[in-house]
CSV table of C-alpha atoms in Angstrom, one decimal:
chain,number,residue,atom,x,y,z
S,1063,MET,CA,-22.1,-78.6,56.6
S,1064,VAL,CA,-25.3,-79.6,54.7
S,1065,ASP,CA,-27.2,-80.1,58.0
S,1066,LYS,CA,-26.6,-76.4,58.8
S,1067,ARG,CA,-27.1,-75.0,55.3
S,1068,ILE,CA,-30.3,-73.1,54.5
S,1069,VAL,CA,-31.0,-71.8,51.0
S,1070,ILE,CA,-33.5,-68.9,50.6
S,1071,LEU,CA,-35.2,-68.3,47.2
S,1072,GLY,CA,-36.3,-64.8,46.8
S,1073,ALA,CA,-34.6,-61.7,48.2
S,1074,GLY,CA,-37.6,-59.6,49.1
S,1075,GLU,CA,-38.9,-58.6,52.5
S,1076,SER,CA,-39.6,-62.2,53.7
S,1077,GLY,CA,-36.5,-63.7,52.1
S,1078,VAL,CA,-34.0,-61.2,53.5
S,1079,GLY,CA,-35.7,-61.4,57.0
S,1080,ALA,CA,-35.4,-65.2,56.9
S,1081,ALA,CA,-31.7,-65.0,55.9
S,1082,ILE,CA,-30.9,-62.7,58.8
S,1083,LEU,CA,-32.7,-64.9,61.3
S,1084,ALA,CA,-31.1,-68.1,59.9
S,1085,GLN,CA,-27.6,-66.5,60.2
S,1086,LYS,CA,-28.3,-65.4,63.7
S,1087,LYS,CA,-29.3,-69.0,64.6
S,1088,GLY,CA,-26.0,-70.3,63.3
S,1089,PHE,CA,-26.9,-71.6,59.8
S,1090,GLU,CA,-24.8,-71.3,56.7
S,1091,VAL,CA,-27.1,-69.1,54.5
S,1092,PHE,CA,-27.3,-68.6,50.7
S,1093,VAL,CA,-29.8,-66.3,49.1
S,1094,SER,CA,-30.8,-66.7,45.4
S,1095,ASP,CA,-33.2,-64.5,43.4
S,1096,PHE,CA,-34.0,-65.1,39.7
S,1097,SER,CA,-34.9,-61.4,39.4
S,1098,SER,CA,-32.9,-58.3,40.4
S,1099,ILE,CA,-32.6,-57.6,44.1
S,1100,LYS,CA,-33.5,-54.1,45.4
S,1101,PRO,CA,-30.5,-52.1,46.6
S,1102,ALA,CA,-31.9,-51.8,50.2
S,1103,TYR,CA,-32.1,-55.6,50.4
S,1104,LYS,CA,-28.6,-56.1,48.9
S,1105,LYS,CA,-27.3,-53.7,51.6
S,1106,ALA,CA,-29.0,-55.6,54.4
S,1107,LEU,CA,-27.5,-58.9,53.1
S,1108,ASP,CA,-24.1,-57.4,52.7
S,1109,ASP,CA,-24.3,-55.8,56.2
S,1110,HIS,CA,-24.8,-59.3,57.6
S,1111,ALA,CA,-22.1,-60.8,55.3
S,1112,ILE,CA,-24.7,-63.2,53.8
S,1113,GLU,CA,-23.9,-64.6,50.4
S,1114,TRP,CA,-26.4,-63.8,47.6
S,1115,GLU,CA,-26.9,-63.9,43.9
S,1116,GLU,CA,-29.4,-62.3,41.5
S,1117,ARG,CA,-30.8,-63.0,38.0
S,1118,GLN,CA,-29.9,-66.6,38.3
S,1119,HIS,CA,-30.2,-69.8,40.4
S,1120,THR,CA,-26.9,-71.6,40.7
S,1121,GLU,CA,-28.1,-75.2,41.2
S,1122,GLU,CA,-25.0,-76.6,42.8
S,1123,LYS,CA,-25.3,-74.0,45.6
S,1124,ILE,CA,-29.0,-74.8,46.1
S,1125,ARG,CA,-29.2,-78.6,45.9
S,1126,ASN,CA,-27.1,-79.3,49.0
S,1127,ALA,CA,-29.4,-77.4,51.3
S,1128,ARG,CA,-30.8,-78.9,54.5
S,1129,GLU,CA,-33.9,-76.8,53.9
S,1130,VAL,CA,-35.2,-74.2,51.4
S,1131,ILE,CA,-37.2,-71.2,52.5
S,1132,LYS,CA,-39.2,-70.1,49.5
S,1133,SER,CA,-40.7,-66.7,48.7
S,1134,PRO,CA,-44.5,-67.1,48.4
S,1135,GLY,CA,-44.4,-65.5,45.0
S,1136,ILE,CA,-42.5,-68.5,43.5
S,1137,PRO,CA,-44.9,-71.1,42.1
S,1138,ASP,CA,-44.3,-74.8,42.6
S,1139,LYS,CA,-44.1,-75.3,38.8
S,1140,ALA,CA,-40.9,-73.1,38.6
S,1141,PRO,CA,-38.0,-75.3,37.4
S,1142,VAL,CA,-35.8,-74.6,40.4
S,1143,ILE,CA,-38.7,-75.7,42.7
S,1144,GLN,CA,-39.3,-78.9,40.7
S,1145,ARG,CA,-35.6,-79.8,41.0
S,1146,ILE,CA,-35.7,-79.2,44.8
S,1147,ILE,CA,-38.8,-81.4,45.1
S,1148,GLU,CA,-37.2,-84.1,43.1
S,1149,LYS,CA,-34.2,-84.1,45.5
S,1150,ARG,CA,-36.7,-84.2,48.4
S,1151,ILE,CA,-35.3,-81.1,50.1
S,1152,PRO,CA,-37.9,-79.7,52.5
S,1153,ILE,CA,-39.5,-76.4,51.4
S,1154,ILE,CA,-40.9,-74.1,54.0
S,1155,SER,CA,-42.2,-70.5,54.2
S,1156,GLU,CA,-40.5,-67.6,56.1
S,1157,ILE,CA,-43.5,-67.7,58.6
S,1158,GLU,CA,-42.9,-71.4,59.3
S,1159,PHE,CA,-39.2,-70.8,59.9
S,1160,ALA,CA,-39.7,-67.7,62.1
S,1161,GLY,CA,-42.3,-69.5,64.2
S,1162,ARG,CA,-39.7,-72.0,65.4
S,1163,TYR,CA,-37.9,-69.2,67.3
S,1164,THR,CA,-40.6,-67.4,69.1
S,1165,ASP,CA,-43.3,-68.2,71.7
S,1166,SER,CA,-45.2,-65.0,71.0
S,1167,LYS,CA,-49.0,-65.0,70.6
S,1168,MET,CA,-49.9,-65.2,66.9
S,1169,ILE,CA,-53.1,-63.5,65.5
S,1170,CYS,CA,-53.2,-64.8,61.9
S,1171,ILE,CA,-55.6,-63.5,59.2
S,1172,THR,CA,-56.4,-65.0,55.9
S,1173,GLY,CA,-59.2,-64.8,53.3
S,1174,SER,CA,-59.7,-64.0,49.6
S,1175,ASN,CA,-60.6,-60.4,50.5
S,1176,GLY,CA,-60.3,-58.0,53.4
S,1177,LYS,CA,-57.3,-59.5,55.1
S,1178,THR,CA,-55.1,-56.4,54.8
S,1179,THR,CA,-57.7,-54.1,56.3
S,1180,THR,CA,-58.5,-56.6,59.1
S,1181,ALA,CA,-54.8,-57.1,59.9
S,1182,MET,CA,-54.1,-53.4,60.1
S,1183,LEU,CA,-57.3,-52.7,62.1
S,1184,THR,CA,-56.4,-55.5,64.5
S,1185,TYR,CA,-52.8,-54.2,64.8
S,1186,HIS,CA,-54.3,-50.7,65.4
S,1187,ILE,CA,-56.5,-52.0,68.3
S,1188,PHE,CA,-53.6,-53.9,69.9
S,1189,LYS,CA,-51.2,-51.1,69.5
S,1190,ASN,CA,-53.5,-48.5,71.0
S,1191,ALA,CA,-54.3,-50.8,73.9
S,1192,GLY,CA,-50.6,-50.7,74.8
S,1193,LEU,CA,-49.7,-54.2,73.9
S,1194,ASP,CA,-46.2,-55.0,72.5
S,1195,VAL,CA,-47.3,-56.0,69.0
S,1196,GLY,CA,-45.7,-56.4,65.6
S,1197,LEU,CA,-47.3,-56.4,62.2
S,1198,ALA,CA,-46.1,-59.1,59.7
S,1199,GLY,CA,-46.8,-61.3,56.8
S,1200,ASN,CA,-48.1,-59.5,53.7
S,1201,VAL,CA,-48.0,-56.2,55.5
S,1202,GLY,CA,-45.5,-54.7,57.9
S,1203,ASN,CA,-42.0,-56.0,58.3
S,1204,SER,CA,-40.8,-59.6,57.9
S,1205,LEU,CA,-41.8,-61.8,60.8
S,1206,ALA,CA,-38.4,-63.5,60.7
S,1207,LEU,CA,-36.6,-60.1,60.8
S,1208,GLN,CA,-38.7,-59.0,63.8
S,1209,VAL,CA,-38.1,-62.3,65.6
S,1210,ALA,CA,-34.3,-61.8,65.0
S,1211,GLU,CA,-33.9,-58.1,65.8
S,1212,ASN,CA,-37.1,-56.6,67.3
S,1213,PRO,CA,-39.2,-59.3,69.0
S,1214,HIS,CA,-42.7,-58.6,70.2
S,1215,GLU,CA,-45.1,-60.3,72.6
S,1216,TYR,CA,-47.9,-60.4,70.0
S,1217,TYR,CA,-47.8,-60.6,66.2
S,1218,VAL,CA,-50.7,-59.8,63.8
S,1219,ILE,CA,-49.9,-61.6,60.6
S,1220,GLU,CA,-51.6,-61.4,57.2
S,1221,LEU,CA,-51.3,-64.7,55.5
S,1222,SER,CA,-51.9,-65.5,51.8
S,1223,SER,CA,-52.7,-69.0,50.7
S,1224,PHE,CA,-49.1,-69.2,49.2
S,1225,GLN,CA,-47.6,-68.7,52.6
S,1226,LEU,CA,-50.0,-71.2,54.2
S,1227,ASP,CA,-49.0,-73.8,51.7
S,1228,ASN,CA,-45.5,-74.1,53.1
S,1229,MET,CA,-46.5,-74.0,56.8
S,1230,TYR,CA,-46.5,-77.2,58.7
S,1231,GLU,CA,-45.8,-76.9,62.5
S,1232,PHE,CA,-46.7,-73.2,62.9
S,1233,LYS,CA,-49.8,-72.5,65.0
S,1234,ALA,CA,-52.1,-69.5,65.1
S,1235,ASP,CA,-53.3,-68.7,68.6
S,1236,VAL,CA,-56.1,-66.7,67.0
S,1237,GLY,CA,-56.9,-67.7,63.4
S,1238,ILE,CA,-59.3,-65.5,61.3
S,1239,LEU,CA,-60.8,-66.8,58.0
S,1240,LEU,CA,-62.7,-63.9,56.4
S,1241,ASN,CA,-64.1,-65.5,53.2
S,1242,ILE,CA,-63.1,-67.8,50.4
S,1243,THR,CA,-63.9,-67.0,46.8
S,1244,PRO,CA,-62.1,-68.1,43.6
S,1245,ASP,CA,-58.7,-66.4,43.4
S,1246,HIS,CA,-55.2,-67.5,42.3
S,1247,LEU,CA,-56.7,-70.6,40.7
S,1248,ASP,CA,-53.8,-70.6,38.3
S,1249,ARG,CA,-51.7,-71.7,41.3
S,1250,TYR,CA,-54.1,-74.4,42.3
S,1251,HIS,CA,-54.6,-76.3,39.0
S,1252,TYR,CA,-57.8,-74.3,38.5
S,1253,ASN,CA,-59.3,-76.4,41.3
S,1254,PHE,CA,-61.3,-74.4,43.8
S,1255,GLN,CA,-61.2,-77.1,46.4
S,1256,GLU,CA,-57.4,-77.1,46.4
S,1257,TYR,CA,-57.6,-73.3,47.1
S,1258,VAL,CA,-60.2,-73.9,49.9
S,1259,ASP,CA,-57.9,-76.6,51.5
S,1260,SER,CA,-55.0,-74.1,51.4
S,1261,LYS,CA,-57.0,-71.4,53.3
S,1262,PHE,CA,-58.0,-73.9,55.9
S,1263,ARG,CA,-54.4,-74.5,56.8
S,1264,ILE,CA,-55.0,-71.4,59.1
S,1265,ILE,CA,-56.4,-73.9,61.7
S,1266,GLN,CA,-53.8,-76.6,61.5
S,1267,ASN,CA,-52.2,-77.5,64.9
S,1268,GLN,CA,-54.9,-75.4,66.8
S,1269,THR,CA,-56.3,-76.9,70.1
S,1270,ALA,CA,-59.3,-76.1,72.2
S,1271,ASP,CA,-57.2,-73.4,73.9
S,1272,ASP,CA,-57.0,-71.5,70.6
S,1273,THR,CA,-59.6,-69.4,68.7
S,1274,PHE,CA,-61.0,-69.7,65.2
S,1275,ILE,CA,-62.9,-66.7,63.9
S,1276,PHE,CA,-64.8,-67.0,60.6
S,1277,TRP,CA,-67.6,-65.6,58.5
S,1278,ASN,CA,-70.6,-67.8,59.2
S,1279,ASP,CA,-72.4,-67.2,55.9
S,1280,ASP,CA,-69.7,-68.3,53.5
S,1281,PRO,CA,-70.7,-71.7,52.0
S,1282,ALA,CA,-67.1,-72.7,51.3
S,1283,ILE,CA,-66.1,-72.0,54.9
S,1284,ARG,CA,-69.1,-74.0,56.2
S,1285,LYS,CA,-68.2,-76.9,54.0
S,1286,GLY,CA,-64.6,-76.6,55.1
S,1287,ILE,CA,-65.6,-76.7,58.8
S,1288,GLU,CA,-67.5,-79.9,58.2
S,1289,LYS,CA,-64.4,-81.4,56.4
S,1290,PHE,CA,-61.6,-80.2,58.7
S,1291,LYS,CA,-63.5,-80.2,62.0
S,1292,PRO,CA,-61.6,-77.4,63.8
S,1293,GLN,CA,-60.4,-78.2,67.3
S,1294,ALA,CA,-60.3,-74.5,68.4
S,1295,THR,CA,-63.0,-72.6,70.1
S,1296,LEU,CA,-65.3,-71.2,67.3
S,1297,PHE,CA,-66.3,-67.6,67.0
S,1298,PRO,CA,-68.5,-67.2,63.8
S,1299,PHE,CA,-69.6,-63.7,62.8
S,1300,SER,CA,-72.4,-62.5,60.6
S,1301,GLU,CA,-74.4,-59.4,59.8
S,1302,ASN,CA,-77.4,-60.9,61.4
S,1303,HIS,CA,-78.0,-62.7,64.8
S,1304,GLU,CA,-78.3,-66.4,64.2
S,1305,PRO,CA,-77.9,-69.4,66.5
S,1306,GLY,CA,-74.3,-69.8,67.6
S,1307,VAL,CA,-73.0,-66.6,66.0
S,1308,LYS,CA,-70.8,-64.6,68.3
S,1309,GLY,CA,-70.4,-61.3,66.4
S,1310,TYR,CA,-73.3,-59.6,64.7
S,1311,VAL,CA,-75.4,-56.5,64.4
S,1312,GLU,CA,-78.8,-56.0,66.2
S,1313,ASN,CA,-80.8,-52.9,66.5
S,1314,GLY,CA,-78.0,-50.8,65.0
S,1315,LYS,CA,-75.4,-52.1,67.5
S,1316,ILE,CA,-72.3,-54.2,67.1
S,1317,ILE,CA,-72.5,-57.1,69.5
S,1318,LEU,CA,-69.6,-59.4,70.3
S,1319,GLU,CA,-70.1,-62.4,72.6
S,1320,THR,CA,-67.1,-64.0,74.3
S,1321,LEU,CA,-66.8,-66.6,77.0
S,1322,LYS,CA,-66.4,-63.9,79.6
S,1323,ASP,CA,-68.7,-61.0,78.6
S,1324,THR,CA,-70.5,-59.2,75.8
S,1325,TYR,CA,-69.3,-56.1,74.0
S,1326,THR,CA,-71.6,-53.6,72.4
S,1327,MET,CA,-71.0,-50.5,70.2
S,1328,ASP,CA,-73.2,-48.4,67.9
S,1329,ARG,CA,-72.5,-49.5,64.3
S,1330,ASP,CA,-72.6,-45.8,63.2
S,1331,LEU,CA,-69.4,-45.2,65.2
S,1332,LEU,CA,-67.3,-47.6,63.1
S,1333,SER,CA,-64.8,-45.6,61.0
S,1334,LEU,CA,-64.9,-48.2,58.2
S,1335,LYS,CA,-68.1,-48.1,56.2
S,1336,GLY,CA,-69.8,-50.8,54.0
S,1337,THR,CA,-70.9,-54.4,54.6
S,1338,HIS,CA,-67.5,-55.8,53.8
S,1339,ASN,CA,-65.8,-53.5,56.4
S,1340,LEU,CA,-68.5,-54.5,58.9
S,1341,TYR,CA,-67.2,-58.1,58.6
S,1342,ASN,CA,-63.6,-56.9,58.9
S,1343,SER,CA,-64.5,-54.9,62.1
S,1344,LEU,CA,-66.4,-57.9,63.6
S,1345,ALA,CA,-63.4,-60.2,63.1
S,1346,SER,CA,-60.9,-57.7,64.5
S,1347,GLY,CA,-63.2,-56.9,67.4
S,1348,ILE,CA,-63.6,-60.6,68.4
S,1349,ALA,CA,-59.8,-61.0,68.2
S,1350,ALA,CA,-59.3,-58.1,70.5
S,1351,LYS,CA,-62.0,-59.4,73.0
S,1352,VAL,CA,-60.5,-62.9,73.2
S,1353,THR,CA,-57.2,-61.2,74.0
S,1354,ASP,CA,-58.8,-59.4,76.9
S,1355,ILE,CA,-58.4,-55.9,75.5
S,1356,ARG,CA,-60.6,-53.4,77.3
S,1357,ASP,CA,-63.9,-52.4,75.7
S,1358,GLU,CA,-63.1,-48.7,75.7
S,1359,LYS,CA,-59.8,-49.3,73.8
S,1360,ILE,CA,-61.6,-51.4,71.2
S,1361,ARG,CA,-64.3,-48.8,70.8
S,1362,ALA,CA,-61.8,-45.9,70.4
S,1363,SER,CA,-59.7,-47.8,67.9
S,1364,MET,CA,-62.6,-49.0,65.8
S,1365,SER,CA,-63.9,-45.4,65.7
S,1366,ASP,CA,-60.7,-43.7,64.5
S,1367,PHE,CA,-59.0,-46.3,62.2
S,1368,CYS,CA,-58.2,-44.6,58.8
S,1369,GLY,CA,-58.3,-47.6,56.5
S,1370,VAL,CA,-55.9,-49.0,54.0
S,1371,GLU,CA,-54.3,-47.3,51.0
S,1372,HIS,CA,-55.4,-48.5,47.6
S,1373,ARG,CA,-58.6,-50.1,49.1
S,1374,LEU,CA,-61.7,-48.0,48.4
S,1375,GLU,CA,-59.6,-44.9,48.9
S,1376,MET,CA,-61.3,-41.7,48.0
S,1377,VAL,CA,-58.8,-39.7,45.9
S,1378,ALA,CA,-60.6,-36.5,44.8
S,1379,ARG,CA,-63.8,-35.0,43.5
S,1380,VAL,CA,-63.3,-33.4,40.1
S,1381,ARG,CA,-66.1,-31.4,38.5
S,1382,GLY,CA,-68.7,-33.2,40.6
S,1383,VAL,CA,-67.2,-36.7,39.9
S,1384,ASP,CA,-65.7,-38.8,42.7
S,1385,TYR,CA,-62.6,-40.8,41.9
S,1386,ILE,CA,-62.0,-43.9,44.1
S,1387,ASN,CA,-58.8,-46.0,44.1
S,1388,ASP,CA,-59.4,-49.6,44.7
S,1389,SER,CA,-56.2,-50.9,43.0
S,1390,LYS,CA,-55.9,-53.6,45.7
S,1391,ALA,CA,-59.0,-55.3,44.2
S,1392,THR,CA,-56.9,-57.9,42.3
S,1393,ASN,CA,-59.8,-60.5,42.1
S,1394,VAL,CA,-63.4,-60.5,41.1
S,1395,ASN,CA,-64.8,-60.7,44.6
S,1396,SER,CA,-62.9,-57.6,45.7
S,1397,CYS,CA,-64.5,-55.7,42.8
S,1398,TRP,CA,-67.9,-57.1,43.9
S,1399,TYR,CA,-67.5,-55.5,47.3
S,1400,ALA,CA,-66.4,-52.2,45.8
S,1401,LEU,CA,-69.4,-52.1,43.4
S,1402,GLN,CA,-71.7,-52.9,46.2
S,1403,SER,CA,-70.4,-50.1,48.3
S,1404,VAL,CA,-70.9,-47.3,45.8
S,1405,SER,CA,-74.4,-45.9,45.3
S,1406,THR,CA,-73.9,-43.5,42.4
S,1407,PRO,CA,-73.6,-44.4,38.7
S,1408,LEU,CA,-70.2,-45.7,37.8
S,1409,VAL,CA,-67.4,-45.6,35.3
S,1410,LEU,CA,-65.5,-48.7,36.1
S,1411,ILE,CA,-61.8,-49.3,35.2
S,1412,LEU,CA,-61.1,-53.0,34.8
S,1413,GLY,CA,-58.2,-55.1,33.6
S,1414,GLY,CA,-54.7,-56.4,34.0
S,1415,THR,CA,-53.3,-59.9,34.3
S,1416,ASP,CA,-56.2,-62.4,34.5
S,1417,LYS,CA,-55.9,-65.1,37.1
S,1418,GLY,CA,-58.6,-67.4,35.8
S,1419,ASN,CA,-61.4,-64.9,36.6
S,1420,ASP,CA,-65.1,-65.6,36.4
S,1421,TYR,CA,-66.7,-62.2,35.8
S,1422,SER,CA,-70.2,-63.6,36.1
S,1423,GLU,CA,-70.0,-62.8,39.9
S,1424,ILE,CA,-70.1,-59.1,39.1
S,1425,GLU,CA,-72.3,-59.2,36.0
S,1426,GLN,CA,-75.5,-58.2,37.9
S,1427,LEU,CA,-73.9,-55.3,39.7
S,1428,VAL,CA,-72.2,-54.1,36.5
S,1429,ARG,CA,-75.5,-54.2,34.6
S,1430,LYS,CA,-77.3,-52.3,37.4
S,1431,LYS,CA,-74.7,-49.7,38.4
S,1432,VAL,CA,-72.0,-49.2,35.6
S,1433,ARG,CA,-72.7,-46.9,32.7
S,1434,SER,CA,-69.3,-47.2,31.1
S,1435,LEU,CA,-66.3,-49.5,31.2
S,1436,VAL,CA,-62.6,-48.8,30.6
S,1437,PHE,CA,-60.5,-51.8,30.0
S,1438,LEU,CA,-56.9,-51.2,31.1
S,1439,GLY,CA,-54.5,-53.9,30.0
S,1440,ILE,CA,-52.3,-55.4,27.3
S,1441,ASP,CA,-54.8,-58.1,26.4
S,1442,ASN,CA,-58.4,-57.1,27.0
S,1443,SER,CA,-59.9,-59.9,24.9
S,1444,LYS,CA,-61.4,-61.9,27.8
S,1445,LEU,CA,-63.0,-58.7,29.2
S,1446,HIS,CA,-64.5,-57.9,25.8
S,1447,GLY,CA,-65.7,-61.5,25.4
S,1448,PHE,CA,-67.7,-61.2,28.6
S,1449,PHE,CA,-68.9,-57.6,28.8
S,1450,ASP,CA,-69.5,-56.6,25.2
S,1451,GLY,CA,-73.2,-55.9,24.7
S,1452,LYS,CA,-73.8,-55.7,28.4
S,1453,VAL,CA,-72.6,-52.1,28.9
S,1454,SER,CA,-73.3,-49.5,26.3
S,1455,GLN,CA,-69.9,-47.7,26.4
S,1456,ILE,CA,-66.7,-49.6,26.5
S,1457,GLU,CA,-63.2,-48.1,25.9
S,1458,ASP,CA,-59.7,-49.6,25.9
S,1459,ALA,CA,-56.6,-48.0,27.4
S,1460,ARG,CA,-52.9,-49.0,27.4
S,1461,SER,CA,-51.8,-46.7,30.1
S,1462,MET,CA,-53.2,-45.2,33.3
S,1463,GLU,CA,-53.1,-41.7,31.9
S,1464,GLU,CA,-55.2,-42.9,28.9
S,1465,ALA,CA,-57.6,-44.8,31.2
S,1466,VAL,CA,-58.2,-41.8,33.5
S,1467,SER,CA,-58.6,-39.4,30.6
S,1468,LYS,CA,-61.2,-41.7,29.0
S,1469,ALA,CA,-63.0,-42.1,32.3
S,1470,TYR,CA,-63.0,-38.3,32.8
S,1471,CYS,CA,-64.7,-37.9,29.4
S,1472,LEU,CA,-67.3,-40.7,30.1
S,1473,ALA,CA,-68.3,-39.6,33.6
S,1474,GLY,CA,-71.0,-37.0,34.3
S,1475,LYS,CA,-71.6,-34.9,37.4
S,1476,GLY,CA,-72.7,-37.1,40.3
S,1477,ASP,CA,-70.9,-40.2,38.9
S,1478,THR,CA,-68.1,-42.1,40.4
S,1479,VAL,CA,-65.0,-43.3,38.6
S,1480,LEU,CA,-63.8,-46.5,40.2
S,1481,LEU,CA,-60.5,-48.2,39.7
S,1482,SER,CA,-61.3,-51.8,40.8
S,1483,PRO,CA,-59.4,-53.9,38.3
S,1484,CYS,CA,-60.3,-57.5,39.2
S,1485,CYS,CA,-56.9,-58.5,37.9
S,1486,ALA,CA,-53.2,-58.5,39.0
S,1487,SER,CA,-51.2,-55.5,37.9
S,1488,PHE,CA,-48.1,-57.1,36.3
S,1489,ASP,CA,-48.9,-56.5,32.7
S,1490,LEU,CA,-48.5,-52.7,32.8
S,1491,PHE,CA,-47.4,-51.9,36.4
S,1492,LYS,CA,-44.8,-53.0,39.0
S,1493,SER,CA,-47.5,-53.8,41.6
S,1494,TYR,CA,-51.0,-52.9,42.6
S,1495,GLU,CA,-49.4,-50.1,44.7
S,1496,ASP,CA,-47.7,-48.7,41.6
S,1497,ARG,CA,-51.1,-49.0,39.7
S,1498,GLY,CA,-52.9,-47.1,42.5
S,1499,GLU,CA,-50.2,-44.4,42.8
S,1500,GLN,CA,-50.4,-43.8,39.1
S,1501,PHE,CA,-54.2,-43.6,39.2
S,1502,LYS,CA,-54.0,-41.0,42.0
S,1503,HIS,CA,-51.3,-39.0,40.2
S,1504,CYS,CA,-53.4,-38.9,37.0
S,1505,VAL,CA,-56.6,-38.0,38.8
S,1506,ARG,CA,-54.9,-35.1,40.7
S,1507,ASN,CA,-53.6,-33.8,37.4
S,1508,LEU,CA,-57.0,-33.6,35.7
C-alpha cells in the first residue's frame, strides 16, 4: 500500500531510528543508503525485519513512497532527491517524523557555532535536576528511536540547518539560536540569506506560550527577527546589560531575568571559560530557568560541566607547549572563537574540505597571534592564496602525523599548537571526530 509506505534515505543514526519508529507505527518501510551501512545499523534493521539496501538506490522501490525521510547529509542536488522532487513525493527529516508521535517538551538548539556545547550543557542541567530528559539530533541518540523505544518527558535537540530544512509542522517549546555566520554555503547556492532563513525555521509554529532565546548582538539574527517577527516570548542574551536583554553579565555576575524571578551566579564559577562559552552558558541557563529548574541545580550543573570532546579540548603539554584539539571547528567562525580564547603565541593547523570559506574573518587574529601555519589537506591552494605573505612560516602536511610533527618543530616553549581547521574533514579523515582522535594520538606519541 503506497499510502502506508515510507522510504528512508540514509541508514545512519537518524535513518535507522526513523525506520524503527515507522515500522512500530504500522508503515511499510524500506531503507536505502548509497554508501555502506555500519554493521551495528544493519543488525538493528535486521532485528526489526526492516528491508534495506546499501551502495545503491533502487528507484522502483523508492518512487512509490508516500513520504521520504531523508538523512540531513544528503544534499537536494543528489540525483535521487531530484527524482523524488520531480514526482512530488514529500521529503521530511527524522525530527519532523518523530515529532508527530510525541507530546514531550522540545528544547531545540541551532546556530553556526556552539550548539553541541549548549545542547550538552542544557541536557546536563536538566538531567542533574532530576527531569526525564533525552538528548537527540546531532548528539545523543536518534529522536525517533527514543520516541519509539525509550520515550522521555523532555528532549534537548541539537539541530543543523539541514535538519531544519525538512521540518514543517514540528514546534520547539524552547528555541535557541546562538549565532549565524557563513557556513555550509555550498548547500545554499552560496547565498547567505538562504542560510539565515534556514536557521530561522527554529521559530516556525511557535506561539506566545513558547520561548525564543537568541544572541542579541548578532546582526544576522537581528535582521531575521525583523523579517520573521517571532510570536514566542523573547529572551535575548548578551555579554553586557542592554535594554530588553534577559541574560547578561554585570559586576562579575551572571544575571538571568525571567518572567517569575531573577537568577544570579558569579561568572568565575562557570566551568566553561571564554566569551563564546559565556554565550552558551547564558542560553542554557535561560532554558533551564524558563523550565522552572531550581537555581541551586542550575548553579551546580553550570559549575561542574566538563565540556565537549574535540571542542577546545586540552590534550597535553609537551616540553612547555600546549596542544589543543578543536577539530570540531569545521567553519571559519569556530576557528575565530578558538583564536580569541588562546592568549599565547600559536602554531595553527588549518585545512580540509573547504565549504566556501571566507578567511578574512580570522585574518586579523592570525596576524596578531599566529607565528606559524600548518596546512593539513589534499588541496591547500586556497589557504596559500589567502595566507601566503601574512605569516612568516607556512608548512604543508598530508597526514595528521606529519602535521603534528611539523607543528612540534615550529613551536617554542610557552606556545600553543591549535588544531582548529576551519574546514570539513572528509578529504583525509572519516569525520571531525576521527581527525581529533588522530591529533590526540599523535600528540601523545611525541
